[in-house]
Amino acid sequence: MENTTTEKVNCLIIGSGPAGYTAAIYTARADMKPVMYQGLQPGGQLTITTEVENFPGYPDGAQGPQMMEDFKKQAERFGTDIRWGMVTSVDFSSYPHKVVVDEKHHIEANAVIIATGASAKWLGLPSEKKLNGFGVSACAVCDGFFFKGQDVAIVGAGDTAAEEASYLAKLCRKVYMLVRRDEMRASKAMQHRVQNTANIEILYNHSTVEILGEQGVTGVKVFNTKTNQERILDITGFFVAIGHEPNSKEFKPYLNMDENGYILTVPGSTRTNVEGVFACGDVQDHIYRQAVTAAGSGCMAALDAERFLAAKGLH
Ligand code: NDP
């Protein structure tokens, strides 16, 4: 028979990026006995970036993975119970809130802080799926190394694509940047950087038709929407950098969200439409999406949760 033991948790934090760890630091210091489940990508998106130069307090910059190790250590120092595991379902229809981890561990939580962040988007081509991990990647910093001295393409025109194209240009012989419109969305500074890099060729008005190859990438078929012409670029690596989507689907039956799945919070707070459930970081922010703003909202979630528990006489 299935084990139906239920663990009682005072403050449950779901996700381990800057928002989750900041919520952990604050709730642990407030003696709220936080339990954190790290999720699929412990440390979150900063673990797949290199240099972070805009987080205040690091005058010389810091490596993303190291920064997240520091966040973790600080959360542990005050007693956060940090665990491996993914939240696979929730039931917010009655109190206390029910959360299931890895489809088997049942938790009843007095307060829940959702800090599950966002994940990379894909083009949706069958060849992209087939060759994922075999030359197709959504993280230049993770996988660029494998394409040292080779020719690659990157699709996207935002700051991420520009940053990753610059990163790849240092490793690869040639980087094609596939931009679907006649201009880029990236900041002017980033645009100038890629435009002034000799081995980056920006192909405006280009869409991806199919990634070619069986066991690995051998090329990409692209379509010029201005000239209506198709051509094949000889490449061995194909990188996707077209934005992110919030990791919120487990909460969809209970929480109000916008049309893209970002959790809606009461302005000026981290409160969701369910009492005792708070959301912070990129899962509720499609505008700023910075480590420092995520950390700030993690602090807000901790303070909101503390007030909620105090009002309930649970803290
Ligand atoms: P964005 O949403 O800003 O950009 C996504 C890009 O992908 C857009 O140029 C979009 O094109 C393109 N795109 C989307 N779908 C497709 C598709 N199907 N085919 C081809 N192209 C597609 O995402 P980013 O990840 O770049 O950035 C997210 C946020 O993070 C931004 O606010 C950004 O400024 C910030 N950021 C800041 C950095 C920094 O300051 N160092 C570094 C990285 C990100 P289109 O323009 O035509 O819509």
mmCIF file of C-alpha atoms and ligand atoms in Angstrom:
data_model
loop_
_atom_site.group_PDB
_atom_site.id
_atom_site.type_symbol
_atom_site.label_atom_id
_atom_site.label_comp_id
_atom_site.label_asym_id
_atom_site.label_seq_id
_atom_site.Cartn_x
_atom_site.Cartn_y
_atom_site.Cartn_z
ATOM 1 C CA MET A 1 0.000 0.000 0.000
ATOM 2 C CA GLU A 2 1.164 3.523 -0.719
ATOM 3 C CA ASN A 3 2.817 5.407 2.132
ATOM 4 C CA THR A 4 0.511 8.318 2.967
ATOM 5 C CA THR A 5 2.614 10.002 5.671
ATOM 6 C CA THR A 6 2.284 13.750 5.513
ATOM 7 C CA GLU A 7 5.012 16.093 6.687
ATOM 8 C CA LYS A 8 4.011 19.379 8.306
ATOM 9 C CA VAL A 9 6.081 22.388 7.253
ATOM 10 C CA ASN A 10 5.722 25.940 8.526
ATOM 11 C CA CYS A 11 7.177 27.788 5.549
ATOM 12 C CA LEU A 12 7.773 25.980 2.269
ATOM 13 C CA ILE A 13 9.946 27.616 -0.390
ATOM 14 C CA ILE A 14 9.751 26.190 -3.904
ATOM 15 C CA GLY A 15 12.743 27.059 -6.113
ATOM 16 C CA SER A 16 16.358 27.995 -5.495
ATOM 17 C CA GLY A 17 17.303 31.025 -7.564
ATOM 18 C CA PRO A 18 18.059 34.477 -6.122
ATOM 19 C CA ALA A 19 14.391 34.895 -5.110
ATOM 20 C CA GLY A 20 14.130 31.546 -3.323
ATOM 21 C CA TYR A 21 17.435 31.890 -1.489
ATOM 22 C CA THR A 22 16.692 35.440 -0.377
ATOM 23 C CA ALA A 23 13.295 34.299 0.923
ATOM 24 C CA ALA A 24 15.156 31.486 2.705
ATOM 25 C CA ILE A 25 17.676 33.824 4.340
ATOM 26 C CA TYR A 26 14.929 36.106 5.656
ATOM 27 C CA THR A 27 12.536 33.372 6.796
ATOM 28 C CA ALA A 28 15.331 31.384 8.454
ATOM 29 C CA ARG A 29 16.568 34.451 10.338
ATOM 30 C CA ALA A 30 12.965 35.106 11.431
ATOM 31 C CA ASP A 31 12.890 31.571 12.856
ATOM 32 C CA MET A 32 10.149 30.458 10.437
ATOM 33 C CA LYS A 33 11.879 27.080 9.893
ATOM 34 C CA PRO A 34 11.902 27.224 6.083
ATOM 35 C CA VAL A 35 12.128 24.066 4.007
ATOM 36 C CA MET A 36 13.314 24.618 0.447
ATOM 37 C CA TYR A 37 12.908 22.320 -2.547
ATOM 38 C CA GLN A 38 15.526 23.228 -5.114
ATOM 39 C CA GLY A 39 13.781 22.084 -8.284
ATOM 40 C CA LEU A 40 15.174 20.840 -11.569
ATOM 41 C CA GLN A 41 17.948 23.412 -11.844
ATOM 42 C CA PRO A 42 19.380 24.071 -8.361
ATOM 43 C CA GLY A 43 20.605 27.643 -8.195
ATOM 44 C CA GLY A 44 18.386 28.670 -11.103
ATOM 45 C CA GLN A 45 19.308 30.542 -14.253
ATOM 46 C CA LEU A 46 22.408 32.231 -12.842
ATOM 47 C CA THR A 47 24.097 28.829 -12.750
ATOM 48 C CA ILE A 48 24.130 28.827 -16.552
ATOM 49 C CA THR A 49 25.599 32.282 -16.928
ATOM 50 C CA THR A 50 29.193 33.445 -16.638
ATOM 51 C CA GLU A 51 30.096 36.888 -15.378
ATOM 52 C CA VAL A 52 27.488 38.844 -13.400
ATOM 53 C CA GLU A 53 28.571 42.466 -13.287
ATOM 54 C CA ASN A 54 25.398 44.216 -12.192
ATOM 55 C CA PHE A 55 24.666 42.656 -8.801
ATOM 56 C CA PRO A 56 25.417 45.364 -6.210
ATOM 57 C CA GLY A 57 28.137 44.518 -3.732
ATOM 58 C CA TYR A 58 30.393 42.736 -6.215
ATOM 59 C CA PRO A 59 32.580 45.576 -7.558
ATOM 60 C CA ASP A 60 34.683 43.166 -9.636
ATOM 61 C CA GLY A 61 31.738 41.049 -10.804
ATOM 62 C CA ALA A 62 31.169 37.407 -9.905
ATOM 63 C CA GLN A 63 30.669 34.100 -11.676
ATOM 64 C CA GLY A 64 26.959 33.140 -11.681
ATOM 65 C CA PRO A 65 27.438 29.595 -10.277
ATOM 66 C CA GLN A 66 29.728 30.856 -7.521
ATOM 67 C CA MET A 67 27.257 33.585 -6.621
ATOM 68 C CA MET A 68 24.504 31.004 -6.214
ATOM 69 C CA GLU A 69 26.769 28.865 -4.019
ATOM 70 C CA ASP A 70 27.226 31.962 -1.837
ATOM 71 C CA PHE A 71 23.440 32.514 -1.687
ATOM 72 C CA LYS A 72 23.025 28.872 -0.669
ATOM 73 C CA LYS A 73 25.675 29.025 2.050
ATOM 74 C CA GLN A 74 24.055 32.119 3.506
ATOM 75 C CA ALA A 75 20.630 30.425 3.551
ATOM 76 C CA GLU A 76 22.131 27.316 5.194
ATOM 77 C CA ARG A 77 23.964 29.375 7.788
ATOM 78 C CA PHE A 78 20.635 30.351 9.344
ATOM 79 C CA GLY A 79 19.237 26.844 9.214
ATOM 80 C CA THR A 80 17.247 26.553 5.976
ATOM 81 C CA ASP A 81 16.463 22.901 5.297
ATOM 82 C CA ILE A 82 17.520 22.668 1.632
ATOM 83 C CA ARG A 83 16.441 19.549 -0.222
ATOM 84 C CA TRP A 84 16.603 17.997 -3.675
ATOM 85 C CA GLY A 85 13.200 17.531 -5.258
ATOM 86 C CA MET A 86 10.580 18.866 -7.631
ATOM 87 C CA VAL A 87 7.076 19.912 -6.696
ATOM 88 C CA THR A 88 4.865 17.806 -8.944
ATOM 89 C CA SER A 89 1.398 18.902 -7.796
ATOM 90 C CA VAL A 90 -0.350 21.152 -5.292
ATOM 91 C CA ASP A 91 -3.789 21.523 -3.775
ATOM 92 C CA PHE A 92 -4.470 25.056 -2.620
ATOM 93 C CA SER A 93 -8.231 24.507 -2.260
ATOM 94 C CA SER A 94 -8.109 24.075 1.522
ATOM 95 C CA TYR A 95 -5.829 25.140 4.354
ATOM 96 C CA PRO A 96 -3.097 24.194 5.181
ATOM 97 C CA HIS A 97 -1.755 24.070 1.643
ATOM 98 C CA LYS A 98 -0.991 20.631 0.218
ATOM 99 C CA VAL A 99 2.113 20.100 -1.866
ATOM 100 C CA VAL A 100 3.447 16.874 -3.353
ATOM 101 C CA VAL A 101 7.159 16.487 -4.064
ATOM 102 C CA ASP A 102 8.425 14.010 -6.666
ATOM 103 C CA GLU A 103 4.912 12.522 -6.860
ATOM 104 C CA LYS A 104 5.300 10.779 -3.504
ATOM 105 C CA HIS A 105 6.208 13.038 -0.590
ATOM 106 C CA HIS A 106 3.156 14.835 0.811
ATOM 107 C CA ILE A 107 3.561 18.134 2.628
ATOM 108 C CA GLU A 108 1.113 20.372 4.473
ATOM 109 C CA ALA A 109 2.472 23.908 4.596
ATOM 110 C CA ASN A 110 1.248 26.892 6.596
ATOM 111 C CA ALA A 111 2.826 29.281 4.101
ATOM 112 C CA VAL A 112 4.138 28.640 0.585
ATOM 113 C CA ILE A 113 6.612 30.844 -1.256
ATOM 114 C CA ILE A 114 6.796 30.114 -4.975
ATOM 115 C CA ALA A 115 10.139 31.075 -6.524
ATOM 116 C CA THR A 116 10.266 28.650 -9.450
ATOM 117 C CA GLY A 117 11.625 31.121 -12.002
ATOM 118 C CA ALA A 118 11.438 30.746 -15.746
ATOM 119 C CA SER A 119 12.895 28.375 -18.368
ATOM 120 C CA ALA A 120 14.230 28.727 -21.886
ATOM 121 C CA LYS A 121 11.788 28.771 -24.810
ATOM 122 C CA TRP A 122 12.275 26.616 -27.912
ATOM 123 C CA LEU A 123 11.351 27.204 -31.553
ATOM 124 C CA GLY A 124 9.191 24.083 -31.628
ATOM 125 C CA LEU A 125 10.754 22.419 -34.692
ATOM 126 C CA PRO A 126 10.848 18.587 -34.750
ATOM 127 C CA SER A 127 14.541 18.698 -35.716
ATOM 128 C CA GLU A 128 15.268 20.936 -32.730
ATOM 129 C CA LYS A 129 13.797 18.330 -30.409
ATOM 130 C CA LYS A 130 15.480 15.427 -32.167
ATOM 131 C CA LEU A 131 18.930 17.041 -32.008
ATOM 132 C CA ASN A 132 18.602 18.550 -28.542
ATOM 133 C CA GLY A 133 21.820 17.635 -26.755
ATOM 134 C CA PHE A 134 23.346 16.550 -30.081
ATOM 135 C CA GLY A 135 24.332 19.982 -31.309
ATOM 136 C CA VAL A 136 21.187 21.894 -30.320
ATOM 137 C CA SER A 137 21.328 23.820 -27.052
ATOM 138 C CA ALA A 138 19.584 26.664 -25.216
ATOM 139 C CA CYS A 139 22.676 27.565 -23.222
ATOM 140 C CA ALA A 140 25.793 28.833 -24.975
ATOM 141 C CA VAL A 141 27.648 29.142 -21.710
ATOM 142 C CA CYS A 142 26.970 25.489 -20.856
ATOM 143 C CA ASP A 143 27.656 23.998 -24.279
ATOM 144 C CA GLY A 144 29.712 26.495 -26.298
ATOM 145 C CA PHE A 145 32.896 24.734 -25.274
ATOM 146 C CA PHE A 146 31.936 21.697 -27.381
ATOM 147 C CA PHE A 147 32.009 23.817 -30.538
ATOM 148 C CA LYS A 148 35.457 25.317 -30.139
ATOM 149 C CA GLY A 149 36.874 26.368 -33.535
ATOM 150 C CA GLN A 150 33.645 25.403 -35.336
ATOM 151 C CA ASP A 151 30.863 27.342 -37.077
ATOM 152 C CA VAL A 152 27.593 27.775 -35.175
ATOM 153 C CA ALA A 153 24.287 29.666 -35.389
ATOM 154 C CA ILE A 154 22.244 31.327 -32.683
ATOM 155 C CA VAL A 155 18.610 32.349 -33.033
ATOM 156 C CA GLY A 156 17.211 35.327 -31.133
ATOM 157 C CA ALA A 157 17.690 39.079 -31.028
ATOM 158 C CA GLY A 158 17.355 40.036 -27.384
ATOM 159 C CA ASP A 159 20.049 40.695 -24.800
ATOM 160 C CA THR A 160 20.445 36.988 -24.114
ATOM 161 C CA ALA A 161 21.061 36.163 -27.776
ATOM 162 C CA ALA A 162 23.503 39.065 -28.120
ATOM 163 C CA GLU A 163 25.343 38.097 -24.956
ATOM 164 C CA GLU A 164 25.528 34.449 -25.977
ATOM 165 C CA ALA A 165 26.623 35.326 -29.529
ATOM 166 C CA SER A 166 29.504 37.352 -28.044
ATOM 167 C CA TYR A 167 30.394 34.456 -25.792
ATOM 168 C CA LEU A 168 30.339 31.972 -28.687
ATOM 169 C CA ALA A 169 32.397 34.321 -30.879
ATOM 170 C CA LYS A 170 35.293 33.941 -28.454
ATOM 171 C CA LEU A 171 35.238 30.149 -28.848
ATOM 172 C CA CYS A 172 33.974 29.513 -32.348
ATOM 173 C CA ARG A 173 35.305 30.322 -35.789
ATOM 174 C CA LYS A 174 32.071 31.861 -37.020
ATOM 175 C CA VAL A 175 28.729 32.721 -35.415
ATOM 176 C CA TYR A 176 25.601 33.365 -37.492
ATOM 177 C CA MET A 177 22.975 35.313 -35.597
ATOM 178 C CA LEU A 178 19.450 34.692 -36.918
ATOM 179 C CA VAL A 179 17.228 37.709 -36.326
ATOM 180 C CA ARG A 180 13.631 37.360 -37.458
ATOM 181 C CA ARG A 181 12.900 41.070 -37.935
ATOM 182 C CA ASP A 182 14.958 43.843 -39.544
ATOM 183 C CA GLU A 183 16.161 44.998 -36.145
ATOM 184 C CA MET A 184 17.248 43.592 -32.833
ATOM 185 C CA ARG A 185 15.484 43.905 -29.503
ATOM 186 C CA ALA A 186 18.739 43.882 -27.510
ATOM 187 C CA SER A 187 20.015 47.033 -25.796
ATOM 188 C CA LYS A 188 22.030 49.376 -28.018
ATOM 189 C CA ALA A 189 25.231 48.536 -26.146
ATOM 190 C CA MET A 190 24.785 44.819 -26.808
ATOM 191 C CA GLN A 191 23.841 45.456 -30.440
ATOM 192 C CA HIS A 192 27.022 47.445 -30.941
ATOM 193 C CA ARG A 193 29.032 44.685 -29.369
ATOM 194 C CA VAL A 194 27.777 41.999 -31.760
ATOM 195 C CA GLN A 195 27.869 44.332 -34.773
ATOM 196 C CA ASN A 196 31.515 45.079 -34.026
ATOM 197 C CA THR A 197 32.598 41.488 -33.572
ATOM 198 C CA ALA A 198 34.360 40.336 -36.735
ATOM 199 C CA ASN A 199 33.286 36.689 -36.647
ATOM 200 C CA ILE A 200 29.587 37.350 -35.926
ATOM 201 C CA GLU A 201 27.419 37.638 -39.025
ATOM 202 C CA ILE A 202 23.951 38.994 -38.292
ATOM 203 C CA LEU A 203 21.302 37.715 -40.689
ATOM 204 C CA TYR A 204 18.285 40.016 -40.376
ATOM 205 C CA ASN A 205 14.852 38.899 -41.622
ATOM 206 C CA HIS A 206 15.826 35.265 -41.295
ATOM 207 C CA SER A 207 13.772 32.461 -39.857
ATOM 208 C CA THR A 208 14.810 28.888 -39.133
ATOM 209 C CA VAL A 209 13.190 26.286 -41.396
ATOM 210 C CA GLU A 210 14.877 23.130 -40.113
ATOM 211 C CA ILE A 211 18.033 22.035 -38.369
ATOM 212 C CA LEU A 212 19.818 19.422 -40.437
ATOM 213 C CA GLY A 213 21.587 16.258 -39.328
ATOM 214 C CA GLU A 214 20.870 12.808 -37.947
ATOM 215 C CA GLN A 215 23.322 12.001 -35.139
ATOM 216 C CA GLY A 216 24.541 15.605 -34.832
ATOM 217 C CA VAL A 217 23.961 19.003 -36.432
ATOM 218 C CA THR A 218 25.389 19.348 -39.943
ATOM 219 C CA GLY A 219 23.642 22.550 -40.993
ATOM 220 C CA VAL A 220 20.568 24.731 -40.736
ATOM 221 C CA LYS A 221 18.098 25.671 -43.438
ATOM 222 C CA VAL A 222 17.134 29.332 -43.105
ATOM 223 C CA PHE A 223 14.603 31.478 -44.938
ATOM 224 C CA ASN A 224 15.080 35.126 -45.836
ATOM 225 C CA THR A 225 11.642 36.700 -45.428
ATOM 226 C CA LYS A 226 12.634 39.768 -47.508
ATOM 227 C CA THR A 227 13.954 37.906 -50.556
ATOM 228 C CA ASN A 228 11.886 34.731 -50.080
ATOM 229 C CA GLN A 229 15.033 32.675 -50.495
ATOM 230 C CA GLU A 230 16.141 29.608 -48.620
ATOM 231 C CA ARG A 231 19.733 28.696 -47.971
ATOM 232 C CA ILE A 232 21.714 26.246 -45.900
ATOM 233 C CA LEU A 233 24.331 27.400 -43.416
ATOM 234 C CA ASP A 234 27.059 24.848 -42.712
ATOM 235 C CA ILE A 235 27.189 24.687 -38.948
ATOM 236 C CA THR A 236 27.708 22.059 -36.255
ATOM 237 C CA GLY A 237 26.057 23.848 -33.320
ATOM 238 C CA PHE A 238 22.643 25.515 -33.097
ATOM 239 C CA PHE A 239 21.797 27.697 -30.110
ATOM 240 C CA VAL A 240 18.344 28.933 -29.172
ATOM 241 C CA ALA A 241 18.069 32.200 -27.217
ATOM 242 C CA ILE A 242 14.505 33.417 -27.767
ATOM 243 C CA GLY A 243 13.377 34.139 -24.239
ATOM 244 C CA HIS A 244 11.866 32.256 -21.364
ATOM 245 C CA GLU A 245 8.576 31.040 -19.941
ATOM 246 C CA PRO A 246 7.550 30.924 -16.299
ATOM 247 C CA ASN A 247 7.663 27.612 -14.437
ATOM 248 C CA SER A 248 4.135 27.822 -13.123
ATOM 249 C CA LYS A 249 2.041 25.022 -14.631
ATOM 250 C CA GLU A 250 1.666 23.027 -11.378
ATOM 251 C CA PHE A 251 -0.055 26.057 -9.828
ATOM 252 C CA LYS A 252 -2.359 26.852 -12.727
ATOM 253 C CA PRO A 253 -5.544 25.329 -11.288
ATOM 254 C CA TYR A 254 -5.374 27.598 -8.234
ATOM 255 C CA LEU A 255 -3.466 30.793 -8.971
ATOM 256 C CA ASN A 256 -4.401 33.733 -11.162
ATOM 257 C CA MET A 257 -1.931 34.134 -14.015
ATOM 258 C CA ASP A 258 -1.529 36.316 -17.086
ATOM 259 C CA GLU A 259 -1.907 34.879 -20.589
ATOM 260 C CA ASN A 260 1.747 33.784 -20.611
ATOM 261 C CA GLY A 261 1.537 31.930 -17.293
ATOM 262 C CA TYR A 262 3.217 34.545 -15.097
ATOM 263 C CA ILE A 263 1.654 34.411 -11.622
ATOM 264 C CA LEU A 264 -0.272 37.574 -10.760
ATOM 265 C CA THR A 265 0.491 39.175 -7.412
ATOM 266 C CA VAL A 266 -1.265 42.017 -5.624
ATOM 267 C CA PRO A 267 0.683 45.142 -6.723
ATOM 268 C CA GLY A 268 3.263 46.197 -4.176
ATOM 269 C CA SER A 269 3.279 42.764 -2.553
ATOM 270 C CA THR A 270 4.003 39.104 -3.315
ATOM 271 C CA ARG A 271 0.490 37.951 -2.333
ATOM 272 C CA THR A 272 -1.326 35.733 -4.810
ATOM 273 C CA ASN A 273 -5.090 35.202 -4.961
ATOM 274 C CA VAL A 274 -4.688 32.325 -2.465
ATOM 275 C CA GLU A 275 -4.135 33.361 1.152
ATOM 276 C CA GLY A 276 -0.785 32.141 2.439
ATOM 277 C CA VAL A 277 0.679 31.540 -1.031
ATOM 278 C CA PHE A 278 3.265 34.058 -2.174
ATOM 279 C CA ALA A 279 5.159 34.374 -5.469
ATOM 280 C CA CYS A 280 8.490 36.073 -6.091
ATOM 281 C CA GLY A 281 11.193 36.287 -8.753
ATOM 282 C CA ASP A 282 10.857 35.565 -12.466
ATOM 283 C CA VAL A 283 7.764 33.355 -12.117
ATOM 284 C CA GLN A 284 5.808 36.560 -11.451
ATOM 285 C CA ASP A 285 7.976 39.137 -13.220
ATOM 286 C CA HIS A 286 8.205 39.361 -16.987
ATOM 287 C CA ILE A 287 9.415 42.940 -16.935
ATOM 288 C CA TYR A 288 12.574 43.313 -14.870
ATOM 289 C CA ARG A 289 13.840 39.694 -14.642
ATOM 290 C CA GLN A 290 17.080 40.610 -12.925
ATOM 291 C CA ALA A 291 18.872 38.729 -10.154
ATOM 292 C CA VAL A 292 18.680 41.776 -7.919
ATOM 293 C CA THR A 293 14.962 42.365 -8.486
ATOM 294 C CA ALA A 294 14.304 38.646 -7.947
ATOM 295 C CA ALA A 295 16.260 38.797 -4.683
ATOM 296 C CA GLY A 296 14.317 41.907 -3.643
ATOM 297 C CA SER A 297 10.984 40.221 -4.268
ATOM 298 C CA GLY A 298 12.214 37.136 -2.367
ATOM 299 C CA CYS A 299 12.741 39.383 0.637
ATOM 300 C CA MET A 300 9.218 40.795 0.170
ATOM 301 C CA ALA A 301 7.759 37.273 0.046
ATOM 302 C CA ALA A 302 9.497 36.347 3.304
ATOM 303 C CA LEU A 303 8.145 39.456 5.045
ATOM 304 C CA ASP A 304 4.645 38.918 3.600
ATOM 305 C CA ALA A 305 4.700 35.275 4.742
ATOM 306 C CA GLU A 306 5.878 36.261 8.209
ATOM 307 C CA ARG A 307 3.030 38.767 8.590
ATOM 308 C CA PHE A 308 0.540 36.212 7.319
ATOM 309 C CA LEU A 309 1.688 33.558 9.802
ATOM 310 C CA ALA A 310 1.753 36.076 12.665
ATOM 311 C CA ALA A 311 -1.834 37.139 11.897
ATOM 312 C CA LYS A 312 -2.852 33.476 11.956
ATOM 313 C CA GLY A 313 -1.121 32.993 15.301
ATOM 314 C CA LEU A 314 1.292 30.528 13.711
ATOM 315 C CA HIS A 315 4.435 32.556 14.268
HETATM 316 P P1 NDP B 1 13.625 38.734 -24.928
HETATM 317 O O1 NDP B 1 12.209 38.347 -24.744
HETATM 318 O O2 NDP B 1 14.081 40.093 -24.600
HETATM 319 O O3 NDP B 1 14.027 38.492 -26.448
HETATM 320 C C1 NDP B 1 13.669 37.327 -27.129
HETATM 321 C C2 NDP B 1 14.168 37.478 -28.560
HETATM 322 O O4 NDP B 1 13.897 36.260 -29.247
HETATM 323 C C3 NDP B 1 13.468 38.593 -29.312
HETATM 324 O O5 NDP B 1 14.404 39.301 -30.072
HETATM 325 C C4 NDP B 1 12.490 37.844 -30.208
HETATM 326 O O6 NDP B 1 12.302 38.458 -31.442
HETATM 327 C C5 NDP B 1 13.214 36.545 -30.440
HETATM 328 N N1 NDP B 1 12.284 35.450 -30.714
HETATM 329 C C6 NDP B 1 11.238 35.031 -29.964
HETATM 330 N N2 NDP B 1 10.632 33.978 -30.547
HETATM 331 C C7 NDP B 1 11.307 33.740 -31.680
HETATM 332 C C8 NDP B 1 11.182 32.791 -32.701
HETATM 333 N N3 NDP B 1 10.219 31.860 -32.675
HETATM 334 N N4 NDP B 1 12.052 32.827 -33.739
HETATM 335 C C9 NDP B 1 13.025 33.753 -33.774
HETATM 336 N N5 NDP B 1 13.227 34.681 -32.830
HETATM 337 C C10 NDP B 1 12.376 34.671 -31.791
HETATM 338 O O7 NDP B 1 14.456 37.598 -24.144
HETATM 339 P P2 NDP B 1 15.954 37.622 -23.592
HETATM 340 O O8 NDP B 1 16.126 36.282 -23.013
HETATM 341 O O9 NDP B 1 16.910 38.052 -24.605
HETATM 342 O O10 NDP B 1 15.938 38.688 -22.438
HETATM 343 C C11 NDP B 1 15.017 38.608 -21.359
HETATM 344 C C12 NDP B 1 15.191 39.806 -20.413
HETATM 345 O O11 NDP B 1 16.441 39.711 -19.723
HETATM 346 C C13 NDP B 1 15.230 41.134 -21.159
HETATM 347 O O12 NDP B 1 14.570 42.097 -20.376
HETATM 348 C C14 NDP B 1 16.704 41.439 -21.258
HETATM 349 O O13 NDP B 1 16.969 42.818 -21.372
HETATM 350 C C15 NDP B 1 17.240 40.861 -19.960
HETATM 351 N N6 NDP B 1 18.644 40.459 -20.073
HETATM 352 C C16 NDP B 1 19.609 41.333 -19.650
HETATM 353 C C17 NDP B 1 20.946 40.999 -19.751
HETATM 354 C C18 NDP B 1 21.961 41.966 -19.254
HETATM 355 O O14 NDP B 1 21.594 43.082 -18.891
HETATM 356 N N7 NDP B 1 23.221 41.612 -19.192
HETATM 357 C C19 NDP B 1 21.387 39.728 -20.325
HETATM 358 C C20 NDP B 1 20.304 38.899 -20.767
HETATM 359 C C21 NDP B 1 18.992 39.264 -20.651
HETATM 360 P P3 NDP B 1 11.464 39.818 -31.612
HETATM 361 O O15 NDP B 1 12.406 40.903 -31.158
HETATM 362 O O16 NDP B 1 11.191 39.853 -33.067
HETATM 363 O O17 NDP B 1 10.246 39.688 -30.761
#
